[in-house]
PDB file of C-alpha atoms in Angstrom:
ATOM      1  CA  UNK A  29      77.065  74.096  96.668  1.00 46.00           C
ATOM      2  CA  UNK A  30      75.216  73.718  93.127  1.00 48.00           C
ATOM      3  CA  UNK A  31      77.263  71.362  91.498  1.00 50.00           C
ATOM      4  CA  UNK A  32      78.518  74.166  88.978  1.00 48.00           C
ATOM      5  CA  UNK A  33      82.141  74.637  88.250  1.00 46.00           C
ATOM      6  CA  UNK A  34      83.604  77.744  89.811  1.00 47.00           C
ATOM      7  CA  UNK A  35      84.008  80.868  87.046  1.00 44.00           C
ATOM      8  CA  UNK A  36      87.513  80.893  86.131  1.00 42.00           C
ATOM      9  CA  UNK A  37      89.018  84.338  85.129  1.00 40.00           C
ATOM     10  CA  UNK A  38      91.773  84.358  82.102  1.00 38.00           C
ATOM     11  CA  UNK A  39      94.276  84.399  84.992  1.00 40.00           C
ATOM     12  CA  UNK A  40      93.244  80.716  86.453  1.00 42.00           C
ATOM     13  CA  UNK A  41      96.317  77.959  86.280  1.00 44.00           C
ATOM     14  CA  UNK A  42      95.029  74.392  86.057  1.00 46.00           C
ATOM     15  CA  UNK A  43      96.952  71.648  87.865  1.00 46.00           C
ATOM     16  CA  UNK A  44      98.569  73.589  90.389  1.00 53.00           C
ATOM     17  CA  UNK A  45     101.860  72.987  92.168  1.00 57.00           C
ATOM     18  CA  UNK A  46     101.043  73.673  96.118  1.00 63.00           C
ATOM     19  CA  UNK A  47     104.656  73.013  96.980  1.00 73.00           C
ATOM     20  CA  UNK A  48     105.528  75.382  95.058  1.00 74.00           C
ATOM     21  CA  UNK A  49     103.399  77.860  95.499  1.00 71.00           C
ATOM     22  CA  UNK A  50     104.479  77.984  99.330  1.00 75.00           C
ATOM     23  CA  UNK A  51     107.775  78.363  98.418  1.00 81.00           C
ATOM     24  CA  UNK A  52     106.884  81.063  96.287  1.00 77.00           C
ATOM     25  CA  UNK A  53     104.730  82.639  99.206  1.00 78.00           C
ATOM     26  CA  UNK A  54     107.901  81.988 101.929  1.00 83.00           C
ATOM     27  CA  UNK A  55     109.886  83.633  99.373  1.00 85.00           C
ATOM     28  CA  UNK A  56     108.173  86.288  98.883  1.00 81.00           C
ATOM     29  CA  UNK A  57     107.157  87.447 102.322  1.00 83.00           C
ATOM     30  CA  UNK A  58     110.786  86.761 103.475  1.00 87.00           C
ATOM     31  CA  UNK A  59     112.006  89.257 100.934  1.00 86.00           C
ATOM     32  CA  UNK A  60     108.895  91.519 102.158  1.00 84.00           C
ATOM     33  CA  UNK A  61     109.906  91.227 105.933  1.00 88.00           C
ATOM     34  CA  UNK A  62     113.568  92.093 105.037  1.00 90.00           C
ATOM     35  CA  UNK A  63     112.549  95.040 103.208  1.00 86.00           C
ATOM     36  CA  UNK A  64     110.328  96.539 105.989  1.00 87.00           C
ATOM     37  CA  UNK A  65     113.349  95.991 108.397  1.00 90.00           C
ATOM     38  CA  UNK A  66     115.463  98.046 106.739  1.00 94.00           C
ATOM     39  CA  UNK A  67     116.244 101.784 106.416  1.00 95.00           C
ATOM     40  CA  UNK A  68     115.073 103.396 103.190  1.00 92.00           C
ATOM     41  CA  UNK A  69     114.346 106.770 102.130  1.00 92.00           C
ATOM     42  CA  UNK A  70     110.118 108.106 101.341  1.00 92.00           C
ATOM     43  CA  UNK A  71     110.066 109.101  97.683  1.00 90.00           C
ATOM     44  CA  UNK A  72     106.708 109.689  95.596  1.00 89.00           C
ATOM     45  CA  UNK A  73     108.089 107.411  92.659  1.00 88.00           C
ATOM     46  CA  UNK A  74     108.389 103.770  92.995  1.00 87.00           C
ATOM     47  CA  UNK A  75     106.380 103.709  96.383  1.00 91.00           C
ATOM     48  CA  UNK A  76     103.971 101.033  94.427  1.00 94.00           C
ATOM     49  CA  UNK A  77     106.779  99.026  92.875  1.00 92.00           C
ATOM     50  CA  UNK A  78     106.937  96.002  95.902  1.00 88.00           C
ATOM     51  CA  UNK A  79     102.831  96.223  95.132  1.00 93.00           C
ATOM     52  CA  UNK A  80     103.312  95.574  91.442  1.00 94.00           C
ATOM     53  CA  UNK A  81     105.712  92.961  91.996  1.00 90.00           C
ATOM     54  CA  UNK A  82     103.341  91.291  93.957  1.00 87.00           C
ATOM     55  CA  UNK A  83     100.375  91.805  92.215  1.00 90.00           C
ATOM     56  CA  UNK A  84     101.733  90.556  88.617  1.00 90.00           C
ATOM     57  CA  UNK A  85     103.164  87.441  90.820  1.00 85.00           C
ATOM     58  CA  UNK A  86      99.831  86.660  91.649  1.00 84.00           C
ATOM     59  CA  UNK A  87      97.793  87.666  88.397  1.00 84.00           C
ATOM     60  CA  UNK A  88     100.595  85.869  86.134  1.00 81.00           C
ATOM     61  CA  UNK A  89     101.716  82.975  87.835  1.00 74.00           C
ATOM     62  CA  UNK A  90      99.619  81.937  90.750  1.00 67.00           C
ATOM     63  CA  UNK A  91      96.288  82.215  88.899  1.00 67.00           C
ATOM     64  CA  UNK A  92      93.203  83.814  90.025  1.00 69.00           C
ATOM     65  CA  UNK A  93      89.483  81.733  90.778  1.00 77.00           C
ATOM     66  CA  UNK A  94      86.558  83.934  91.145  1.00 80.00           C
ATOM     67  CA  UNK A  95      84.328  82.768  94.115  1.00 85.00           C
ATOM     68  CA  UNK A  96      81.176  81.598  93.632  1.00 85.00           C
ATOM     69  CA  UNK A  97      77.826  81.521  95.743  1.00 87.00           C
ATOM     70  CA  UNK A  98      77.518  84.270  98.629  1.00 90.00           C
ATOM     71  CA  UNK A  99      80.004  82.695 101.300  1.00 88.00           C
ATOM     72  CA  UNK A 100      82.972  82.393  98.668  1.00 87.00           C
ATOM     73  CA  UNK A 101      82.058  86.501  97.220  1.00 90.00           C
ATOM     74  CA  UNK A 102      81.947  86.958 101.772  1.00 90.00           C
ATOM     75  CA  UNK A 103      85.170  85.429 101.806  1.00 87.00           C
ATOM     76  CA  UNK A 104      86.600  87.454  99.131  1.00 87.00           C
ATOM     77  CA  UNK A 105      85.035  90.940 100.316  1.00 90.00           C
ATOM     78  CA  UNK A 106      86.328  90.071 104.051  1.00 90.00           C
ATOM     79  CA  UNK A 107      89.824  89.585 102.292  1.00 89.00           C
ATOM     80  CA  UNK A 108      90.085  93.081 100.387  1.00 91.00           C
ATOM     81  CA  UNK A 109      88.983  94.590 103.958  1.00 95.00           C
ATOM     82  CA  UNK A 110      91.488  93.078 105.819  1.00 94.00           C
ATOM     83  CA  UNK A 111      93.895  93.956 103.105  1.00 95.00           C
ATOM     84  CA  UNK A 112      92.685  97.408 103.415  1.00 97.00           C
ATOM     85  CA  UNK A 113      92.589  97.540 107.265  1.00 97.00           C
ATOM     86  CA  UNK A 114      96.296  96.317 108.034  1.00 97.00           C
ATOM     87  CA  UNK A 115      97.823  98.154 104.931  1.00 96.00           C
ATOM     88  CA  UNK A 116      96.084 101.353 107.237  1.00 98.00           C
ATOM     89  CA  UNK A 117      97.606 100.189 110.037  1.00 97.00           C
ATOM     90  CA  UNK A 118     101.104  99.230 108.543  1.00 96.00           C
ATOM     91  CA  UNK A 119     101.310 102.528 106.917  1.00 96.00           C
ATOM     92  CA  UNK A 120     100.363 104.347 110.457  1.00 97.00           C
ATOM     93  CA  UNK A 121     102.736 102.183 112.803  1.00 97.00           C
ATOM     94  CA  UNK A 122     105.811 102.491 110.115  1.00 96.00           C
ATOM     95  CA  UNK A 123     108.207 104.072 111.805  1.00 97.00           C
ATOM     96  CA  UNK A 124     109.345 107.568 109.807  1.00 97.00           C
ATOM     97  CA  UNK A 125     111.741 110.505 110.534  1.00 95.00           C
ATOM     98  CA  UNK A 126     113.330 113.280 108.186  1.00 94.00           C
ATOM     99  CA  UNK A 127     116.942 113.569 108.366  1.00 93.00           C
ATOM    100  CA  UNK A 128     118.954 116.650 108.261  1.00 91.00           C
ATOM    101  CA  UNK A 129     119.337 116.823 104.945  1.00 90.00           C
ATOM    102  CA  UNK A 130     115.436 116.760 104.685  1.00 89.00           C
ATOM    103  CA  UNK A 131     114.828 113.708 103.082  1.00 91.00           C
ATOM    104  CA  UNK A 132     112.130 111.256 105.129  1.00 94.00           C
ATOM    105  CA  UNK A 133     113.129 108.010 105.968  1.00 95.00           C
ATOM    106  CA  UNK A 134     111.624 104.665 106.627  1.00 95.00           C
ATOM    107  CA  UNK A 135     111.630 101.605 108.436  1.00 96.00           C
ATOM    108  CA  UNK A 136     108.809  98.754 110.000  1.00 95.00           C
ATOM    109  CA  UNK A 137     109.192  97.853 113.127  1.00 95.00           C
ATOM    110  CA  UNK A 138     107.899  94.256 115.122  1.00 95.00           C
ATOM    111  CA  UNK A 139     104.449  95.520 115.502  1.00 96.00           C
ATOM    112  CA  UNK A 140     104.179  95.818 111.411  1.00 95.00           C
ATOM    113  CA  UNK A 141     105.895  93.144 110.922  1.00 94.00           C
ATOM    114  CA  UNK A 142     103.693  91.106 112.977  1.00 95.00           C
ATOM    115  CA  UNK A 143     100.742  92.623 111.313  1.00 95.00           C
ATOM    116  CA  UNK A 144     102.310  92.004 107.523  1.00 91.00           C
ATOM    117  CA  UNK A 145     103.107  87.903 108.993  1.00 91.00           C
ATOM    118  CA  UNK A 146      99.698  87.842 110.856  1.00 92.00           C
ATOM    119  CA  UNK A 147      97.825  88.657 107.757  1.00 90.00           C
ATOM    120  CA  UNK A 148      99.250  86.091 105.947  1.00 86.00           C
ATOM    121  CA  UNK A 149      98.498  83.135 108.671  1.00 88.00           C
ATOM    122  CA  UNK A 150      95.192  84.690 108.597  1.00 89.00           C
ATOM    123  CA  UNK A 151      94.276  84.137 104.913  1.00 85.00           C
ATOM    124  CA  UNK A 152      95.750  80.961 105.239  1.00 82.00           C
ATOM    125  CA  UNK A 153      93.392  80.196 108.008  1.00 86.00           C
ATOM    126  CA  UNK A 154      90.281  81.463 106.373  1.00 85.00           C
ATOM    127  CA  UNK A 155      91.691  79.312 103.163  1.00 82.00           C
ATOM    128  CA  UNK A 156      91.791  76.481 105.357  1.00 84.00           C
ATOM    129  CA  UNK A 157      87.921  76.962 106.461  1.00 86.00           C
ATOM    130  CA  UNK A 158      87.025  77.634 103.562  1.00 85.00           C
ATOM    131  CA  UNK A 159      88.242  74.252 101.922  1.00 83.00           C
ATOM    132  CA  UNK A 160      87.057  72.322 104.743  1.00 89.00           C
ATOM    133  CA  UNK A 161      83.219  74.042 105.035  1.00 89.00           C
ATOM    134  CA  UNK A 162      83.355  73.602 101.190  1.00 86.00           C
ATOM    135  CA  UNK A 163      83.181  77.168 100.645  1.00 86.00           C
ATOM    136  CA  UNK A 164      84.384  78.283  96.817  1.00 83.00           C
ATOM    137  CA  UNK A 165      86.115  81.295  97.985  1.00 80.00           C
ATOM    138  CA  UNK A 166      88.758  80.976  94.067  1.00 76.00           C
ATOM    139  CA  UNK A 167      91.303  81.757  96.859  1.00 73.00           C
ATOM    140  CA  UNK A 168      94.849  80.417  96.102  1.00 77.00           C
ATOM    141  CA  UNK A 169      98.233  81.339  95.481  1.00 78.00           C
ATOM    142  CA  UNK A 170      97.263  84.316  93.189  1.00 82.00           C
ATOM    143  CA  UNK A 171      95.059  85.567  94.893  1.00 82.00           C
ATOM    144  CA  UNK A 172      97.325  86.010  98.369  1.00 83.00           C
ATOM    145  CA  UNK A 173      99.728  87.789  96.363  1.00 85.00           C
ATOM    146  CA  UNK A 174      97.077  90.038  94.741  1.00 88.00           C
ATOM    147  CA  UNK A 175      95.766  90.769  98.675  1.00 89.00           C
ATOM    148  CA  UNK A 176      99.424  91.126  99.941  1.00 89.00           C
ATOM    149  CA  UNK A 177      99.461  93.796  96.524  1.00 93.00           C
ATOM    150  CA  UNK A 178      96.669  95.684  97.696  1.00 95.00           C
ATOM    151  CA  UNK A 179      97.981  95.694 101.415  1.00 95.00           C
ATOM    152  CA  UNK A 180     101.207  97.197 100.394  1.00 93.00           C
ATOM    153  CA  UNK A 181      99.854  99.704  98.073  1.00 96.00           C
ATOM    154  CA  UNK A 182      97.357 101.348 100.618  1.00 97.00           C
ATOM    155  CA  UNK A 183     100.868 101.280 103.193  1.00 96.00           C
ATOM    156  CA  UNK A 184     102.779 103.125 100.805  1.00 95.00           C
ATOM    157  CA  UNK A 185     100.344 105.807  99.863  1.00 96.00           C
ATOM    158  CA  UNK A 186      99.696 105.930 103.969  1.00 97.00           C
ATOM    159  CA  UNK A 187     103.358 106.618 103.975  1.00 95.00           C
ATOM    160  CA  UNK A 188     103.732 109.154 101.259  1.00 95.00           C
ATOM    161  CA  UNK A 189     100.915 111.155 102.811  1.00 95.00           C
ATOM    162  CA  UNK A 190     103.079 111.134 106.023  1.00 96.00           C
ATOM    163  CA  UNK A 191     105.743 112.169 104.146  1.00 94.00           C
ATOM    164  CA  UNK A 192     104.486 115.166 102.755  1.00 94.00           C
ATOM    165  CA  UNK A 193     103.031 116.215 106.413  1.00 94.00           C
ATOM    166  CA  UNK A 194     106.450 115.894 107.394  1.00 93.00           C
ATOM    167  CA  UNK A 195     108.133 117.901 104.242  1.00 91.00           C
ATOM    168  CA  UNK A 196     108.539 115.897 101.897  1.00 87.00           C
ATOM    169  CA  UNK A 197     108.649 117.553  97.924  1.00 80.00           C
ATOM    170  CA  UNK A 198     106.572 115.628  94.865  1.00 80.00           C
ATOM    171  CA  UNK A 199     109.015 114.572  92.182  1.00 65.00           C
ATOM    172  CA  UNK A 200     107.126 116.908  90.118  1.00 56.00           C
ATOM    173  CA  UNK A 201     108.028 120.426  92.081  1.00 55.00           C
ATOM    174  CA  UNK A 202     111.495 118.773  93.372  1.00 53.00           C
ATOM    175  CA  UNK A 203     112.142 118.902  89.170  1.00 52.00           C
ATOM    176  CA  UNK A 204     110.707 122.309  88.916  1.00 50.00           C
ATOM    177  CA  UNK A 205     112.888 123.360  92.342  1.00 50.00           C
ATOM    178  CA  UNK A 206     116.027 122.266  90.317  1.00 48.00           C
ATOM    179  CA  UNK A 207     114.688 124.302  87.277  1.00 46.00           C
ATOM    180  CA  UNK A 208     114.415 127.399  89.032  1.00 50.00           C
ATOM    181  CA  UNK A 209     117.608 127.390  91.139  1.00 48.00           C
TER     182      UNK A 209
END
């Protein structure tokens, strides 16, 4: 380490609350896990709200540390990629059916659950290594949510492109649709 204080972004919190930061984080994936369990229709609006939530959780209350040196900017890349990789997967595995009226339903199953909870415990872990190798990763509170954002968002679009594969209308023509009938 050089002895340098980690950049802080206008985001950063000083004199954080752990405790309540993993109540915040139990909260929050609870709520998560209860959504993906239950039944709820694919539309094209409002497929990144969850994502929002969770990324302006993370930007405005848990703070955000940018890494320093080339193991904390590793840590960080290997983050957005895993983000990336099990938001893929997530958005895959979802479970999805159009009813008879032709609207396309939703709904996670234990394998995405599993994946949503395992990514978690895994950026925990690599939190965990991090501290204890002394690697400056900025990770923290923020910075889960902001990963758990990005996760979520890549699932949903995943999901809308499914959607539309399996008949699903754009807002924008299901607007023009009513127009012209």
């Amino acid at each position: 380490m050089s002895g340098r204080a980690p950049a802080r972004t206008a985001f950063h919190k000083e004199n954080r609350d752990v405790p309540l930061d993993l109540v915040a984080i139990v909260a929050l994936v609870g709520y998560a896990v209860y959504k993906q369990t239950q039944v709820s229709e694919v539309t094209e609006r409002g497929r990144f709200k969850l994502a929002l939530i969770y990324g302006i959780v993370g930007l405005a209350v848990g703070g955000f540390n940018l890494p320093s040196g080339v193991g904390g900017w590793s840590m960080l890349a290997g983050s957005l990629a895993l983000s990336v990789v099990i938001g893929l997967m997530r958005g895959h595995w979802t479970r999805m059916w159009r009813a008879a009226d032709g609207r396309i339903f939703k709904q996670g199953t234990k394998l995405t659950v599993g994946l949503f909870i395992g990514m978690v415990v895994v950026k925990f872990g690599l939190g965990t290594v991090s501290h204890f190798t002394g690697i400056d990763d900025g990770e923290g509170f923020g910075e889960v949510m902001v990963m758990m954002a990005l996760m979520i968002a890549v699932q949903a679009q995943l999901m809308w492109l499914r959607a539309q594969r399996m008949g699903a209308v754009p807002a924008a023509r299901q607007q023009q649709y009513a127009v012209t009938r």
